[in-house]
């Protein structure tokens, strides 16, 4: 159980670190340039999506969906809270400084990027037949095929 929460915590911290890094790049590299800031934000969302796609692919191979989906949801929830409330403070901004529109836009964009990443990772895994359920069904079919047929005598 401890290993499970450690993995969730490390994933949440990795997602948070990506956001903080993007904010620092925007602050020190492109301060005042909205176009460049938008591009850095887009790259950040793509990186977050790719991280979650890789994690969903990896965790989906050996764990049932109900288990790893809850773990990913917990990690994304913690990372989202840190991203929205703590990350702006680390770069010297107010979390609510841009108004309610920007605040909620951050949340929706973050959730969209994470959902897209998880979906891509899991659909790729399922399409390749490597997910936990497909592997269980494959083992079951092999077990049934390996049993000799019983002869019925009349």
mmCIF file of C-alpha atoms in Angstrom:
data_model
loop_
_atom_site.group_PDB
_atom_site.id
_atom_site.type_symbol
_atom_site.label_atom_id
_atom_site.label_comp_id
_atom_site.label_asym_id
_atom_site.label_seq_id
_atom_site.Cartn_x
_atom_site.Cartn_y
_atom_site.Cartn_z
ATOM 1 C CA UNK A 1 0.000 0.000 0.000
ATOM 2 C CA UNK A 2 2.869 2.328 0.801
ATOM 3 C CA UNK A 3 4.453 1.732 -2.612
ATOM 4 C CA UNK A 4 1.152 2.526 -4.277
ATOM 5 C CA UNK A 5 0.842 5.940 -2.616
ATOM 6 C CA UNK A 6 4.505 6.666 -3.228
ATOM 7 C CA UNK A 7 3.954 6.163 -6.960
ATOM 8 C CA UNK A 8 0.882 8.422 -6.859
ATOM 9 C CA UNK A 9 2.835 11.099 -4.989
ATOM 10 C CA UNK A 10 5.797 10.921 -7.362
ATOM 11 C CA UNK A 11 3.493 11.227 -10.360
ATOM 12 C CA UNK A 12 1.735 14.235 -8.819
ATOM 13 C CA UNK A 13 5.087 15.874 -8.085
ATOM 14 C CA UNK A 14 6.314 15.207 -11.647
ATOM 15 C CA UNK A 15 3.190 16.804 -13.126
ATOM 16 C CA UNK A 16 3.562 19.759 -10.770
ATOM 17 C CA UNK A 17 7.256 20.116 -11.653
ATOM 18 C CA UNK A 18 6.413 20.303 -15.365
ATOM 19 C CA UNK A 19 3.992 23.136 -14.643
ATOM 20 C CA UNK A 20 6.439 25.026 -12.444
ATOM 21 C CA UNK A 21 9.161 24.643 -15.066
ATOM 22 C CA UNK A 22 6.845 26.034 -17.749
ATOM 23 C CA UNK A 23 5.906 28.965 -15.518
ATOM 24 C CA UNK A 24 9.573 29.717 -14.839
ATOM 25 C CA UNK A 25 10.404 29.591 -18.552
ATOM 26 C CA UNK A 26 7.547 31.983 -19.271
ATOM 27 C CA UNK A 27 8.511 34.304 -16.411
ATOM 28 C CA UNK A 28 12.219 34.558 -17.129
ATOM 29 C CA UNK A 29 12.349 33.844 -20.852
ATOM 30 C CA UNK A 30 9.213 35.365 -22.314
ATOM 31 C CA UNK A 31 7.892 37.875 -19.789
ATOM 32 C CA UNK A 32 5.301 40.029 -21.538
ATOM 33 C CA UNK A 33 5.205 38.004 -24.782
ATOM 34 C CA UNK A 34 1.772 36.399 -24.818
ATOM 35 C CA UNK A 35 2.343 34.390 -28.001
ATOM 36 C CA UNK A 36 5.456 32.718 -26.620
ATOM 37 C CA UNK A 37 3.734 32.135 -23.288
ATOM 38 C CA UNK A 38 0.873 30.399 -25.083
ATOM 39 C CA UNK A 39 3.327 28.182 -26.950
ATOM 40 C CA UNK A 40 5.161 27.235 -23.764
ATOM 41 C CA UNK A 41 1.812 26.453 -22.129
ATOM 42 C CA UNK A 42 0.861 24.263 -25.081
ATOM 43 C CA UNK A 43 4.151 22.386 -24.808
ATOM 44 C CA UNK A 44 3.522 21.970 -21.079
ATOM 45 C CA UNK A 45 0.077 20.447 -21.699
ATOM 46 C CA UNK A 46 1.507 18.109 -24.351
ATOM 47 C CA UNK A 47 4.272 16.974 -21.970
ATOM 48 C CA UNK A 48 1.731 16.380 -19.189
ATOM 49 C CA UNK A 49 -0.433 14.390 -21.609
ATOM 50 C CA UNK A 50 2.546 12.310 -22.752
ATOM 51 C CA UNK A 51 3.586 11.580 -19.167
ATOM 52 C CA UNK A 52 0.086 10.393 -18.342
ATOM 53 C CA UNK A 53 -0.145 8.370 -21.566
ATOM 54 C CA UNK A 54 3.077 6.568 -20.647
ATOM 55 C CA UNK A 55 1.918 5.966 -17.075
ATOM 56 C CA UNK A 56 -1.495 4.683 -18.200
ATOM 57 C CA UNK A 57 0.243 2.393 -20.702
ATOM 58 C CA UNK A 58 2.639 1.069 -18.070
ATOM 59 C CA UNK A 59 0.188 0.704 -15.186
ATOM 60 C CA UNK A 60 -2.534 -0.724 -17.432
ATOM 61 C CA UNK A 61 -0.396 -3.704 -18.364
ATOM 62 C CA UNK A 62 -0.334 -5.266 -14.928
ATOM 63 C CA UNK A 63 -3.187 -3.679 -12.987
ATOM 64 C CA UNK A 64 -6.951 -3.660 -13.416
ATOM 65 C CA UNK A 65 -8.460 -0.410 -14.691
ATOM 66 C CA UNK A 66 -10.326 0.253 -11.455
ATOM 67 C CA UNK A 67 -7.081 0.311 -9.500
ATOM 68 C CA UNK A 68 -4.842 2.398 -11.722
ATOM 69 C CA UNK A 69 -7.584 4.808 -12.786
ATOM 70 C CA UNK A 70 -8.174 5.746 -9.157
ATOM 71 C CA UNK A 71 -4.454 6.202 -8.624
ATOM 72 C CA UNK A 72 -4.168 8.428 -11.690
ATOM 73 C CA UNK A 73 -7.217 10.445 -10.643
ATOM 74 C CA UNK A 74 -5.680 11.021 -7.203
ATOM 75 C CA UNK A 75 -2.341 12.082 -8.701
ATOM 76 C CA UNK A 76 -4.010 14.416 -11.195
ATOM 77 C CA UNK A 77 -6.199 15.916 -8.464
ATOM 78 C CA UNK A 78 -3.224 16.664 -6.226
ATOM 79 C CA UNK A 79 -1.164 17.994 -9.138
ATOM 80 C CA UNK A 80 -4.070 20.164 -10.284
ATOM 81 C CA UNK A 81 -4.534 21.675 -6.825
ATOM 82 C CA UNK A 82 -0.813 22.402 -6.555
ATOM 83 C CA UNK A 83 -0.733 23.798 -10.086
ATOM 84 C CA UNK A 84 -3.633 26.158 -9.560
ATOM 85 C CA UNK A 85 -2.921 27.326 -6.003
ATOM 86 C CA UNK A 86 0.825 26.897 -5.333
ATOM 87 C CA UNK A 87 2.608 27.233 -8.697
ATOM 88 C CA UNK A 88 1.592 30.864 -9.271
ATOM 89 C CA UNK A 89 2.964 31.763 -5.846
ATOM 90 C CA UNK A 90 6.330 30.211 -6.709
ATOM 91 C CA UNK A 91 6.787 32.587 -9.646
ATOM 92 C CA UNK A 92 5.488 35.638 -7.809
ATOM 93 C CA UNK A 93 1.918 35.775 -9.080
ATOM 94 C CA UNK A 94 -1.475 35.695 -7.423
ATOM 95 C CA UNK A 95 -3.461 32.497 -8.143
ATOM 96 C CA UNK A 96 -6.601 34.600 -8.617
ATOM 97 C CA UNK A 97 -4.865 37.588 -10.226
ATOM 98 C CA UNK A 98 -6.163 36.885 -13.724
ATOM 99 C CA UNK A 99 -9.762 36.706 -12.627
ATOM 100 C CA UNK A 100 -12.247 33.855 -12.439
ATOM 101 C CA UNK A 101 -12.132 33.207 -16.177
ATOM 102 C CA UNK A 102 -8.404 32.496 -16.237
ATOM 103 C CA UNK A 103 -8.587 30.518 -13.000
ATOM 104 C CA UNK A 104 -11.252 28.147 -14.313
ATOM 105 C CA UNK A 105 -9.690 28.016 -17.785
ATOM 106 C CA UNK A 106 -6.515 26.636 -16.173
ATOM 107 C CA UNK A 107 -8.538 23.930 -14.490
ATOM 108 C CA UNK A 108 -10.442 22.922 -17.642
ATOM 109 C CA UNK A 109 -7.346 22.926 -19.847
ATOM 110 C CA UNK A 110 -5.418 20.871 -17.309
ATOM 111 C CA UNK A 111 -8.224 18.335 -17.012
ATOM 112 C CA UNK A 112 -8.574 18.136 -20.792
ATOM 113 C CA UNK A 113 -4.837 17.526 -21.253
ATOM 114 C CA UNK A 114 -4.732 14.863 -18.555
ATOM 115 C CA UNK A 115 -7.853 13.103 -19.832
ATOM 116 C CA UNK A 116 -6.505 13.106 -23.381
ATOM 117 C CA UNK A 117 -3.168 11.685 -22.224
ATOM 118 C CA UNK A 118 -4.737 8.904 -20.189
ATOM 119 C CA UNK A 119 -7.142 8.087 -23.011
ATOM 120 C CA UNK A 120 -4.357 7.892 -25.607
ATOM 121 C CA UNK A 121 -2.239 5.675 -23.369
ATOM 122 C CA UNK A 122 -5.033 3.291 -22.457
ATOM 123 C CA UNK A 123 -6.526 3.081 -25.947
ATOM 124 C CA UNK A 124 -3.086 2.326 -27.380
ATOM 125 C CA UNK A 125 -2.576 -0.368 -24.768
ATOM 126 C CA UNK A 126 -5.988 -1.878 -25.462
ATOM 127 C CA UNK A 127 -5.544 -1.729 -29.237
ATOM 128 C CA UNK A 128 -2.306 -3.672 -28.896
ATOM 129 C CA UNK A 129 -4.029 -6.239 -26.674
ATOM 130 C CA UNK A 130 -1.586 -5.708 -23.839
ATOM 131 C CA UNK A 131 -3.997 -4.468 -21.187
ATOM 132 C CA UNK A 132 -4.646 -6.410 -18.004
ATOM 133 C CA UNK A 133 -8.055 -7.732 -19.071
ATOM 134 C CA UNK A 134 -6.866 -8.884 -22.498
ATOM 135 C CA UNK A 135 -3.959 -10.706 -20.900
ATOM 136 C CA UNK A 136 -6.316 -12.443 -18.456
ATOM 137 C CA UNK A 137 -8.567 -13.553 -21.312
ATOM 138 C CA UNK A 138 -5.549 -14.761 -23.279
ATOM 139 C CA UNK A 139 -4.332 -16.861 -20.336
ATOM 140 C CA UNK A 140 -7.821 -18.273 -19.851
ATOM 141 C CA UNK A 141 -8.087 -19.251 -23.523
ATOM 142 C CA UNK A 142 -4.672 -20.905 -23.411
ATOM 143 C CA UNK A 143 -5.623 -22.821 -20.274
ATOM 144 C CA UNK A 144 -8.852 -24.054 -21.822
ATOM 145 C CA UNK A 145 -7.103 -25.036 -25.051
ATOM 146 C CA UNK A 146 -4.408 -26.943 -23.166
ATOM 147 C CA UNK A 147 -6.842 -29.237 -21.341
ATOM 148 C CA UNK A 148 -7.383 -32.555 -23.028
ATOM 149 C CA UNK A 149 -10.938 -33.297 -24.061
ATOM 150 C CA UNK A 150 -12.798 -35.762 -21.937
ATOM 151 C CA UNK A 151 -13.943 -38.837 -23.752
ATOM 152 C CA UNK A 152 -17.565 -39.702 -23.132
ATOM 153 C CA UNK A 153 -18.190 -43.427 -23.200
ATOM 154 C CA UNK A 154 -21.483 -44.892 -24.231
#
